Coordinates of C-alpha atoms in Angstrom, one line a residue:
X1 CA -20.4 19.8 -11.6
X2 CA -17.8 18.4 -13.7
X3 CA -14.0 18.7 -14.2
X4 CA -12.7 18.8 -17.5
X5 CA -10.1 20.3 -19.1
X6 CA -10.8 21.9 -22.1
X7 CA -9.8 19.9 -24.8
X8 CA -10.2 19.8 -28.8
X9 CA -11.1 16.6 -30.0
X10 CA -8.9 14.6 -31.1
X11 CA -9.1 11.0 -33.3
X12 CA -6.2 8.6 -33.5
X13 CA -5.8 5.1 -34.8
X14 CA -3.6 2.5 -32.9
X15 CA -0.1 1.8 -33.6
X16 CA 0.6 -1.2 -31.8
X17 CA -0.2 -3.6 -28.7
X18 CA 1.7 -4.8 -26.2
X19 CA -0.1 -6.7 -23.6
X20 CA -1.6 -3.3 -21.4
X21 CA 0.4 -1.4 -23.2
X22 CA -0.9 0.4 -26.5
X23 CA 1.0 2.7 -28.8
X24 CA -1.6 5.5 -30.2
X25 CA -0.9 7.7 -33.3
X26 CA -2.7 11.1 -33.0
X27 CA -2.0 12.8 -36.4
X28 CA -3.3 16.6 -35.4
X29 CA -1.1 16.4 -32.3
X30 CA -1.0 13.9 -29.0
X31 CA -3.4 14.6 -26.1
X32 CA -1.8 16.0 -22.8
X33 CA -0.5 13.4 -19.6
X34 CA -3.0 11.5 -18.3
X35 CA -5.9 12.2 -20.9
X36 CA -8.4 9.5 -21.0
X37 CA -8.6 7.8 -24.7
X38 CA -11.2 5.5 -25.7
X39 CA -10.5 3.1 -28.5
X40 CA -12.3 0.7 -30.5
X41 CA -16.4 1.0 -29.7
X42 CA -15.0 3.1 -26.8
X43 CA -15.1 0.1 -24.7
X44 CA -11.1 0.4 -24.4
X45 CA -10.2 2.6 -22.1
X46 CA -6.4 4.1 -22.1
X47 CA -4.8 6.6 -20.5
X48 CA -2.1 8.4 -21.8
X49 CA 1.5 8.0 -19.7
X50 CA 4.5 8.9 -22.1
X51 CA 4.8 10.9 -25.2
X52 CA 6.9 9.1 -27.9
X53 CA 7.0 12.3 -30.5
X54 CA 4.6 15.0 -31.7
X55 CA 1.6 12.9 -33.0
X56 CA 2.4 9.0 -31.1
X57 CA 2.0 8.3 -27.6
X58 CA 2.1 5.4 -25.2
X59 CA -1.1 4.6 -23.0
X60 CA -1.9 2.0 -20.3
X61 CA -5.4 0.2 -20.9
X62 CA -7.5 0.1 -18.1
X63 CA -9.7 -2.6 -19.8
X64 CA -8.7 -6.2 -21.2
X65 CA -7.2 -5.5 -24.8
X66 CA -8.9 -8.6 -26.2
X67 CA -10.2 -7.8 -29.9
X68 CA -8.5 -4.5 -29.7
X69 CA -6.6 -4.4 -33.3
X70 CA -3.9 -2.0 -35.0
X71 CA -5.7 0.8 -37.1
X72 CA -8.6 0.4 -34.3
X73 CA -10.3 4.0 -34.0
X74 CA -9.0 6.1 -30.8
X75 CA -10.9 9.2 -29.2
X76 CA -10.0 11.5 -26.8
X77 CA -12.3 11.8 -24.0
X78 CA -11.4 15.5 -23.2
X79 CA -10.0 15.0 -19.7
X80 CA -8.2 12.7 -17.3
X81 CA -9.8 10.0 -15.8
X82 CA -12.4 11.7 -13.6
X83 CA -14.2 9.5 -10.5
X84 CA -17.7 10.5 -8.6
X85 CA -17.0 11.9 -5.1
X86 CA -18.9 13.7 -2.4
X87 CA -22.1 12.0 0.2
X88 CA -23.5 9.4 -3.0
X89 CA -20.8 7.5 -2.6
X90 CA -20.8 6.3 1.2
X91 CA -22.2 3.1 1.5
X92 CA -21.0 1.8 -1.6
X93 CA -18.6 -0.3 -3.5
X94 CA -17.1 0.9 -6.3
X95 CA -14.2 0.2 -9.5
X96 CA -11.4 2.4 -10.3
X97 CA -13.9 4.4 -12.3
X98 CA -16.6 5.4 -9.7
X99 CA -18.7 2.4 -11.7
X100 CA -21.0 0.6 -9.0
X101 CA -19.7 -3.4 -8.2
X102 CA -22.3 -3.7 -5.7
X103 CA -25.6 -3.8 -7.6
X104 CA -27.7 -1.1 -5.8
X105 CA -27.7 1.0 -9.1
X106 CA -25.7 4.3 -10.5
X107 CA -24.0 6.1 -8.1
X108 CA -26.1 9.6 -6.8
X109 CA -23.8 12.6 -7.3
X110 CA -23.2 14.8 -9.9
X111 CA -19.6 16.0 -8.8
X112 CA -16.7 14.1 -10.3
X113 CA -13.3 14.8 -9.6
X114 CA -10.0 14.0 -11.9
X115 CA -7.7 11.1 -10.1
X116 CA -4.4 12.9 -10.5
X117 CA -3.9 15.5 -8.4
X118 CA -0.6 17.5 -6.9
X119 CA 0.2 16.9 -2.9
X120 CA -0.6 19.7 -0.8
X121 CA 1.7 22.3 -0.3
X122 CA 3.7 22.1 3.0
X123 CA 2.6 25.4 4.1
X124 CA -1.8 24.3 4.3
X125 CA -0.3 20.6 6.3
X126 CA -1.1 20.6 10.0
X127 CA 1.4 18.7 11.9
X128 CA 0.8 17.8 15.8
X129 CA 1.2 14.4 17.0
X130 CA -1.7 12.8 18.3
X131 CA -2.3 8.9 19.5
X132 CA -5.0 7.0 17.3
X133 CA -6.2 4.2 19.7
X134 CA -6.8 0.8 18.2
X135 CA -7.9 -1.2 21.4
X136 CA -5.4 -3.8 20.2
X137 CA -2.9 -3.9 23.5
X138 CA 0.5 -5.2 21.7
X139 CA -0.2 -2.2 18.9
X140 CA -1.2 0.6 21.1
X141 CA 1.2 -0.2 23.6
X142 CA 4.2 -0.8 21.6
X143 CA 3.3 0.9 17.9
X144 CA 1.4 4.0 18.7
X145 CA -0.5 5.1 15.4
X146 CA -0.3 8.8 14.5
X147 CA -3.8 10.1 13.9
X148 CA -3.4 12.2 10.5
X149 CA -0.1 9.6 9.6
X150 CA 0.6 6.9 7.2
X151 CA 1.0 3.5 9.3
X152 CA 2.2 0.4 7.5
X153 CA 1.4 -3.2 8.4
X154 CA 4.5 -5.3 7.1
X155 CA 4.8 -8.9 7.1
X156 CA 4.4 -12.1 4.1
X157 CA 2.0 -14.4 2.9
X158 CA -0.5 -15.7 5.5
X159 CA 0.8 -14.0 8.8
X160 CA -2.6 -12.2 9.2
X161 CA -2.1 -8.4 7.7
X162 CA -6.0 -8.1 6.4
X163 CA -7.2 -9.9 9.7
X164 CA -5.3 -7.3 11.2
X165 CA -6.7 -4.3 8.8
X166 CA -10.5 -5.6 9.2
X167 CA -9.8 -5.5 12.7
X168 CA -9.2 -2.3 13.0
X169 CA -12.1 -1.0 10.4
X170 CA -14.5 -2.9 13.1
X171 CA -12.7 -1.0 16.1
X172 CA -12.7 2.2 15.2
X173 CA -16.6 2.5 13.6
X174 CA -17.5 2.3 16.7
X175 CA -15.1 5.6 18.4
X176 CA -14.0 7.1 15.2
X177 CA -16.3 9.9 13.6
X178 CA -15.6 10.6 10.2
X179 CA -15.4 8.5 6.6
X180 CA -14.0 5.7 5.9
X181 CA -12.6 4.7 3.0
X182 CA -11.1 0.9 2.0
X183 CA -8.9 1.0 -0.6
X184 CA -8.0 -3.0 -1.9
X185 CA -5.7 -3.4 -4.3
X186 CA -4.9 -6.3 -5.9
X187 CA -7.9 -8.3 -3.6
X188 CA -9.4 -12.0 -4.3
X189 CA -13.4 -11.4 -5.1
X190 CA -13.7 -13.7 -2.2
X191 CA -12.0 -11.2 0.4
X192 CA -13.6 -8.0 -1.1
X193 CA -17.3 -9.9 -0.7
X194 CA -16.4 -11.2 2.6
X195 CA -15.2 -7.4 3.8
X196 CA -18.6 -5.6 2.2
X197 CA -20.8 -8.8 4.2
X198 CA -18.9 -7.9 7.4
X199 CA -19.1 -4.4 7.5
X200 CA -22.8 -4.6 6.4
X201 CA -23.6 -6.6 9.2
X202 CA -21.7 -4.2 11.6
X203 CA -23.5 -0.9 10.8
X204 CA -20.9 0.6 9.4
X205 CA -21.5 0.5 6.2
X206 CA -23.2 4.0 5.9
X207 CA -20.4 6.2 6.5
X208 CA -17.5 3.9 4.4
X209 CA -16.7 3.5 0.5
X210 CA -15.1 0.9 -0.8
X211 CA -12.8 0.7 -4.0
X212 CA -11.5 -1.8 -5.7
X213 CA -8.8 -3.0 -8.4
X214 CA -9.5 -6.9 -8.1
X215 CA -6.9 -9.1 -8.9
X216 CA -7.9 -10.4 -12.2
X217 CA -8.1 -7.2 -13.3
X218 CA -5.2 -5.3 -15.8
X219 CA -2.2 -3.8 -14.1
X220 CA -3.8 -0.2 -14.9
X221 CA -6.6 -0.4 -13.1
X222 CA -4.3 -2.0 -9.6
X223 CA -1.4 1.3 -10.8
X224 CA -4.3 4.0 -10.3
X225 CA -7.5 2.3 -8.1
X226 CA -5.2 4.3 -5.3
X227 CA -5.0 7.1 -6.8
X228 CA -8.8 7.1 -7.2
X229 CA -9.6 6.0 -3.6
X230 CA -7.5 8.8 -2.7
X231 CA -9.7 11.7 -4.7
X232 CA -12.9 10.4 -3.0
X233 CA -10.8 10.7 0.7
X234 CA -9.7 14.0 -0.3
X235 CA -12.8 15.6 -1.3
X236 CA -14.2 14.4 2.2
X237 CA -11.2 15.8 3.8
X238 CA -10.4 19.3 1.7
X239 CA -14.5 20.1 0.7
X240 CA -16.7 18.4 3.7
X241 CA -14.3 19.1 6.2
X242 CA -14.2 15.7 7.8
X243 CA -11.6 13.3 9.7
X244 CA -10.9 10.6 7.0
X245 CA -9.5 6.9 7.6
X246 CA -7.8 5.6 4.5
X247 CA -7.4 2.2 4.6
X248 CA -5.5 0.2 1.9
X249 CA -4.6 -3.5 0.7
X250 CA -2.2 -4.4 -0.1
X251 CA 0.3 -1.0 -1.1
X252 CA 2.6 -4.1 -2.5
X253 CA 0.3 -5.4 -5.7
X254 CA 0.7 -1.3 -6.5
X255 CA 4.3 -1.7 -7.0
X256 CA 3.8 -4.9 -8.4
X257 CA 1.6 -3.9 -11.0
X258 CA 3.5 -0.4 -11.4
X259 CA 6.4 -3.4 -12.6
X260 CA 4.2 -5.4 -15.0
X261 CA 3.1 -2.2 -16.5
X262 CA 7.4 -0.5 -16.7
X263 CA 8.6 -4.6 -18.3
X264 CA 5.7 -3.8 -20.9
X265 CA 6.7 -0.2 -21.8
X266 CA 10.2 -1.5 -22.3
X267 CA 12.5 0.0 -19.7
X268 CA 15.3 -1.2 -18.1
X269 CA 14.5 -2.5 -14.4
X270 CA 16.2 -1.7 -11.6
X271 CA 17.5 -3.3 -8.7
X272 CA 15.6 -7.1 -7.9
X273 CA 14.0 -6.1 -11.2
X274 CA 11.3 -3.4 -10.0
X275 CA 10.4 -0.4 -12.2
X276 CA 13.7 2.5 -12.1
X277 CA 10.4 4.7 -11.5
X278 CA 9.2 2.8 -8.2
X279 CA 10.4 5.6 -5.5
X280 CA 9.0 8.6 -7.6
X281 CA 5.8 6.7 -8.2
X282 CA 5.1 5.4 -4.5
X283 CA 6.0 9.2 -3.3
X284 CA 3.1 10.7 -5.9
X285 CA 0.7 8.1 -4.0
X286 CA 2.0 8.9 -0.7
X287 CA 2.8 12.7 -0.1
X288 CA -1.0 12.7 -1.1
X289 CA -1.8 11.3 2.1
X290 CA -1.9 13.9 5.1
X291 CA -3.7 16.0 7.2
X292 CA -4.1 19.5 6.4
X293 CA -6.5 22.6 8.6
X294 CA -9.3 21.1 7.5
X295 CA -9.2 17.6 8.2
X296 CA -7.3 14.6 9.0
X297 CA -6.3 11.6 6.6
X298 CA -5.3 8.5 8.4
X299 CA -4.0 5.9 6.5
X300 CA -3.0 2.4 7.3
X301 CA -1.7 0.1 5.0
X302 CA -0.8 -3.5 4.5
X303 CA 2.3 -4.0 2.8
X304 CA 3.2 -7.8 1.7
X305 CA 7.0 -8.7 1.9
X306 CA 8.7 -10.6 -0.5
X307 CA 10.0 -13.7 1.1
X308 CA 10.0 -12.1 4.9
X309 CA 12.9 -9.9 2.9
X310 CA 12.4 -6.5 4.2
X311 CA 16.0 -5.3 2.7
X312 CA 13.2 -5.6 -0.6
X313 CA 13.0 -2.5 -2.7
X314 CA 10.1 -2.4 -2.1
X315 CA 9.4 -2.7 1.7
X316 CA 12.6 -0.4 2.0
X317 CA 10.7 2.2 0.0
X318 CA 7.6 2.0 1.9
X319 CA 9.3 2.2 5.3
X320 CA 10.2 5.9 4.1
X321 CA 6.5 7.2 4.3
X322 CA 5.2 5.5 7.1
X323 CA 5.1 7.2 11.3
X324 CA 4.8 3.7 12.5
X325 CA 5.3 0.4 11.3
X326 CA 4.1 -3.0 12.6
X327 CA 5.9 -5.7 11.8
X328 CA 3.9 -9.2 12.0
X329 CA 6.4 -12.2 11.9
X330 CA 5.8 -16.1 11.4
X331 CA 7.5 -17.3 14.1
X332 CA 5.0 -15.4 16.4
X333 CA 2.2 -16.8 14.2
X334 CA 4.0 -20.0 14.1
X335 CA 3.6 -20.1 18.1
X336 CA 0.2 -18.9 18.0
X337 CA 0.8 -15.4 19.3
X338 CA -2.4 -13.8 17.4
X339 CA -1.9 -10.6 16.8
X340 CA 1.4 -11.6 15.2
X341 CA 3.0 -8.4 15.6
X342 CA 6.7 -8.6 16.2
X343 CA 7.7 -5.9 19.0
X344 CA 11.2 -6.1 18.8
X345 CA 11.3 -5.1 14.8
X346 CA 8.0 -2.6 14.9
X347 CA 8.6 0.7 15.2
X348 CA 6.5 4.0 16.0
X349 CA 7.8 7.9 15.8
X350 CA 5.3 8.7 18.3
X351 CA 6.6 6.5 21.1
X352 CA 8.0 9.3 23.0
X353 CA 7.1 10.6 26.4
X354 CA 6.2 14.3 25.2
X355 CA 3.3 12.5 23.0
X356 CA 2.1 9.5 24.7
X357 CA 3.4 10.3 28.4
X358 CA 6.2 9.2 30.8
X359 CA 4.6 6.4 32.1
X360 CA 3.5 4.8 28.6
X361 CA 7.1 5.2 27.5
X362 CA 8.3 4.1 30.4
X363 CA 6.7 0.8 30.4
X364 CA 6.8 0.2 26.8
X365 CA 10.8 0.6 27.0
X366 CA 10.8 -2.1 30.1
X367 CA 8.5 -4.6 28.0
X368 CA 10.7 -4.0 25.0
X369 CA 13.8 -4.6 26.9
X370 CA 12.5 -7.7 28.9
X371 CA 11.5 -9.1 25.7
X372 CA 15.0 -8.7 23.9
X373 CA 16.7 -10.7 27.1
X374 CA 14.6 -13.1 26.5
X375 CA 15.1 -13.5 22.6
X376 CA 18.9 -13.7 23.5
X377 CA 18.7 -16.6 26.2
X378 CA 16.6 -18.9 24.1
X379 CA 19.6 -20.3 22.5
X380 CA 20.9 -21.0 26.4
X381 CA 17.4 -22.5 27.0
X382 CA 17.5 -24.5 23.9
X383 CA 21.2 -26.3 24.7
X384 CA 21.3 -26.3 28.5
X385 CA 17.6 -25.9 29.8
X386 CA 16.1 -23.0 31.7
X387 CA 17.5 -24.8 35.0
X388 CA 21.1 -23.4 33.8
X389 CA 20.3 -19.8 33.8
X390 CA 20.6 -17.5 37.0
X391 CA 17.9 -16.4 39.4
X392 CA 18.0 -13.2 37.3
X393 CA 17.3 -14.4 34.4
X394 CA 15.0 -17.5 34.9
X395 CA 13.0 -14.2 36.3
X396 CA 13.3 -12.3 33.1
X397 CA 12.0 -15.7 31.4
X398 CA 9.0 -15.8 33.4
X399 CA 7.8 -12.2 32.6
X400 CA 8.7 -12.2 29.2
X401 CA 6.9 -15.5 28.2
X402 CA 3.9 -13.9 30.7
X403 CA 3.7 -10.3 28.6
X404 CA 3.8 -12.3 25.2
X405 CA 0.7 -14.2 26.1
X406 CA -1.0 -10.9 27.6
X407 CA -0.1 -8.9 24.2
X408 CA -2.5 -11.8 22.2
X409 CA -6.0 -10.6 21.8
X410 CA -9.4 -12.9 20.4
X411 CA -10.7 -10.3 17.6
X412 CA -14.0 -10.0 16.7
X413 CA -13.3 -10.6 13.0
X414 CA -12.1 -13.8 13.7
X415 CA -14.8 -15.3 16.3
X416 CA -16.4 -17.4 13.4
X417 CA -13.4 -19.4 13.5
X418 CA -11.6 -19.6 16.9
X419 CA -15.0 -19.6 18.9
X420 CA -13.4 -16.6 21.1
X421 CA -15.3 -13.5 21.7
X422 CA -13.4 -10.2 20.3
X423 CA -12.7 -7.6 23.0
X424 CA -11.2 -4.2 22.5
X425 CA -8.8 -2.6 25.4
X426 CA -8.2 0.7 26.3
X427 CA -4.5 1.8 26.7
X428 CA -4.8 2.5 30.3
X429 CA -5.9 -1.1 31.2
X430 CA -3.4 -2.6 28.6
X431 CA -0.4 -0.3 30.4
X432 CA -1.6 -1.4 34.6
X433 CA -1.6 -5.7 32.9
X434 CA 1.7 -4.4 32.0
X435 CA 3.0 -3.2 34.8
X436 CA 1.1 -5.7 37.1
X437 CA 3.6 -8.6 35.0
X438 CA 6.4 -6.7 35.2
X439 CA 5.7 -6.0 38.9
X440 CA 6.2 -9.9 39.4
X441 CA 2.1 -10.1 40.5
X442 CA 1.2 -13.1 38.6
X443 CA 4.8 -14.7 39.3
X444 CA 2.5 -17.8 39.9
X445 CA 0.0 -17.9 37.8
X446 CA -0.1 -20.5 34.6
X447 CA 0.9 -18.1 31.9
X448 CA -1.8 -20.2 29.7
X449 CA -4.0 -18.2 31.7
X450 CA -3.0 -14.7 30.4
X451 CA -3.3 -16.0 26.6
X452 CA -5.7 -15.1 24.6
X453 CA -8.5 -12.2 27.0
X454 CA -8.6 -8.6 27.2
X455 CA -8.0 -7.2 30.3
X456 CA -5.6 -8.6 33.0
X457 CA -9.0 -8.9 35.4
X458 CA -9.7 -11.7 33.2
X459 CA -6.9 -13.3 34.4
X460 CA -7.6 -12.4 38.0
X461 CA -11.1 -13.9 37.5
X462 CA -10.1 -16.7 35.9
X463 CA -7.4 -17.6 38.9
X464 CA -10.0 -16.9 41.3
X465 CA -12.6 -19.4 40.1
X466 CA -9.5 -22.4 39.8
X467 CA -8.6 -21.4 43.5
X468 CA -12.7 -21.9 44.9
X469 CA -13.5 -24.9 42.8

C-alpha cells in the first residue's frame, strides 16, 4: 500500500543552481512543501522547501548536482519523499530512500510511508518513568536512562561517543525485546561497515535496521536520513505495536548540514553562524521521538561538541530534548578512565528516589559528592602533596580515586584492541561495589586493582590470589 497525495502533474524547467540548492520554475503553479521533484533523466532528486512566488520554488537535491544544467526538465513525483517500512526491512541497511546499501537485493515490502510527519498529540503520549539498564556501572549508576526518553551522549572529537553507542546496541540485544533501529548520520563508510560486521557477528542483526546519510553524501540527504529513520521506528512503534530503540550518530552533522544547506539558500545566520532555523528544525526531529500507548521509542544520541564548548548553539539546543545526558570529557580519557563519562557534568531527570529508589539515590549523591571534594583538593595535591591535607580528606582522596577506577568497565566492543574481556553489570552489584568503597572496605587495597573488571568480587578475587601466592 502506498501513500501519495494526490497530485496533478506538474513539469518545470530549472531556474538556477546553487551548490544543493536548486531554484525550479513551475509555470502551471509550484508543487506543495516537501513534494519530491525529479530533474534532468529523473536521476536528480529535489525536494521542495520554500516557495519563492506562484510558479518558482526552491528545493534541496538529495543527489550530486553534477551535469544538472539551467532549462534542465523537472517532474513532480506526486508526493513527498516516501521510504519502505514495516518487517522487510529488519536486517537490513538502507539510504535515506529505503534503497538497499547492503547488496542482498530490493527491499521486501510493499508499504511505504512519507518521511514528514506531525509529532503526536500530547493527549495519545504515555509518560511514566521507567529505568533502561545499560550494564555500564558509571551510566546506570550515575545517568539513569529513561526507557521511552531521548538520552544524549555529549562530548568532542575522539573521546569515545560511538564506542560508547555500539556498546550499548551489543548490551541491550541481548535483554531488550523489540527493534532496533541505527540511525548514522554524517558516518565514515569505514564505521558504518565496521557496525553492520559487528552486529552481524552478534546475532542481532535480525531484529535491527540500519540507515544511513554517509558523509560524502549532499547536505539533503544528512538534513532528512533522520527523518526517514524515524518513519521506519514509528511504524514499528504506532502499527506493530512494539518497544523501539532509536539510536543515532551523530545528531551534530544534522545541524551541520541543516547549516550548509540555510548559507546556500541565502539567509542570514545566527548566533556562531548556525542556521536562524536550527531550534524549530531540531524540535520537528525531536518531539517525534516518544512513547505513546502503544509502544515505546528510546532514543540515544551522540552529539559531537564543538571544541569541548557546550555553551555551543548547538549542544545548548540539544540539551533541551534530552531526560539524561552523559557527558564524556578528555581529561577522563586523557587518564584512561574508559568509559569517559564525566559524573560531575552528566545529568539524568530520573535520578530521584520515587524512580530509582532511596538507596540508589542515596549512594549515587554520596559518590557524586566524594568525587566533587576530590576535584576541589587536586589543586592542594598538586602544590603541597597529599601529605598536607587532613585525615579527613586524605580519606576522601582514597575513595574517590578508588570509585573512579571501579566506574571503568572493559567493553566487549573494544576487546579486539585492549585484549580485555567485555562484562556487563547489573545495578545491584554496581550500587553494593559502591557502597563497599565508600564503606572504607578496600581502604587497603591497590586501587590498580579496582580498574578496569566488572563486579567488585573481581577485586576480592583478585586480592585473594596476591595474598596466597
Amino acid at each position: 500500500m502506498l501513500e501519495k497525495t494526490e497530485t496533478p502533474v506538474r513539469k518545470g524547467t530549472v531556474l538556477g543552481i546553487r551548490g544543493s540548492v536548486v531554484d525550479v520554475h513551475f509555470p502551471a503553479g509550484v508543487p506543495p512543501m516537501w513534494q519530491r521533484l525529479e530533474a534532468g533523466d529523473g536521476s536528480h532528486v529535489l525536494e521542495v522547501v520554500a516557495h519563492l512566488s506562484r510558479t518558482a520554488c526552491r528545493c534541496i537535491a538529495f543527489t550530486d548536482t553534477q551535469g544538472l544544467e539551467r532549462g534542465a526538465e523537472v517532474a513532480d513525483s506526486g508526493g513527498p519523499i516516501q521510504v519502505p517500512v514495516g518487517d522487510g526491512v529488519l536486517g537490513r541497511m538502507l539510504n535515506l530512500f529505503g534503497q538497499p546499501l547492503d547488496r542482498f537485493g530490493q527491499v521486501d515490502t510493499e508499504v511505504h510511508r512519507s518521511i514528514h510527519h506531525a509529532a503526536i498529540p500530547l493527549s495519545r503520549r504515555r509518560v511514566a518513568p521507567e529505568v533502561f539498564v545499560t550494564g555500564i556501572k558509571v551510566i546506570d549508576l550515575l545517568v539513569p536512562l529513561e526507557r521511552g526518553g531521548t538520552a544524549g551522549l555529549f562530548g568532542g572529537a575522539g573521546v569515545g561517543k560511538t564506542v560508547v553507542i555500539t556498546e550499548l546496541i551489543h548490551n541491550m540485544m541481548g535483554q531488550y525485546r523489540g527493534v532496533s533501529i541505527f540511525c548514522g548520520i554524517g558516518e565514515r563508510c569505514r564505521e558504518a561497515e565496521e557496525l553492520y560486521r559487528t552486529m552481524s557477528e552478534a546475532g542481532v542483526l535480525p531484529n535491527t535496521v540500519l540507515v544511513f546519510g554517509q558523509m560524502n553524501e549532499p547536505p539533503g540527504v544528512r538534513f532528512r536520513v533522520g527523518h526517514a529513520a524515524l518513519t521506519m521506528a514509528e511504524y514499528f512503534r504506532d502499527d506493530c505495536r512494539q518497544d523501539v530503540l532509536l539510536l543515532i550518530d551523530n545528531i551534530f552533522r544534522f545541524i551541520q548540514a541543516g547549516t550548509e544547506i540555510s548559507g546556500m539558500m541565502g539567509r542570514i545566520p545566527s548566533r556562531v553562524g548556525y542556521q536562524p532555523t536550527l531550534v524549530t528544525e531540531l524540535a520537528e526531529l525531536e518531539e517525534r521521538i516518544c512513547t505513546t500507548v502503544y509502544g515505546s521509542m528510546t532514543s540515544i544520541q551522540a552529539v559531537y561538541v564543538p571544541a569541548d564548548d557546550f555553551t555551543d548553539p548547538a549542544a545548548s539546543a540539544t540539551f533541551s530534548h534530552l531526560s539524561a545526558s552523559v557527558v564524556l570529557s578528555r581529561q577522563r580519557a586523557a587518564q584512561g578512565f574508559y568509559p569517559a563519562v564525566d559524573p560531575l557534568q552528566s545529568r539524568s531527570k530520573l535520578l530521584h528516589p520515587h524512580v530509582v529508589g532511596s538507596r540508589h539515590y542515596r549512594i549515587a549523591r554520596e559518590v557524586r559528592r566524594v568525587l566533587a571534594e576530590y576535584l576541589e583538593l587536586q589543586d592542594i595535591i598538586a602544590m603541597l602533596g597529599i601529605e598536607e591535607l587532613s585525615e579527613a580528606d586524605r580519606l576522601t582522596v582514597n575513595r574517590a580515586r578508588r570509585l573512579e577506577r571501579f566506574l571503568t568497565q572493559p567493553f566487549f566492543t573494544t576487546e579486539q584492541f585492549t585484549g580485555r574481556r567485555g562484562v556487563m553489570v547489573g545495578i545491584e552489584q554496581t550500587l553494593e561495589g559502591c557502597e563497599r568503597i565508600l564503606s572504607d572496605e578496600f581502604k587497603e587495597v591497590p586501587e590498580q586493582t579496582l580498574y578496569m573488571i566488572g563486579t567488585i568480587e573481581e577485586a576480592t578475587g583478585a586480592v585473594e590470589n596476591s595474598s596466597s601466592q
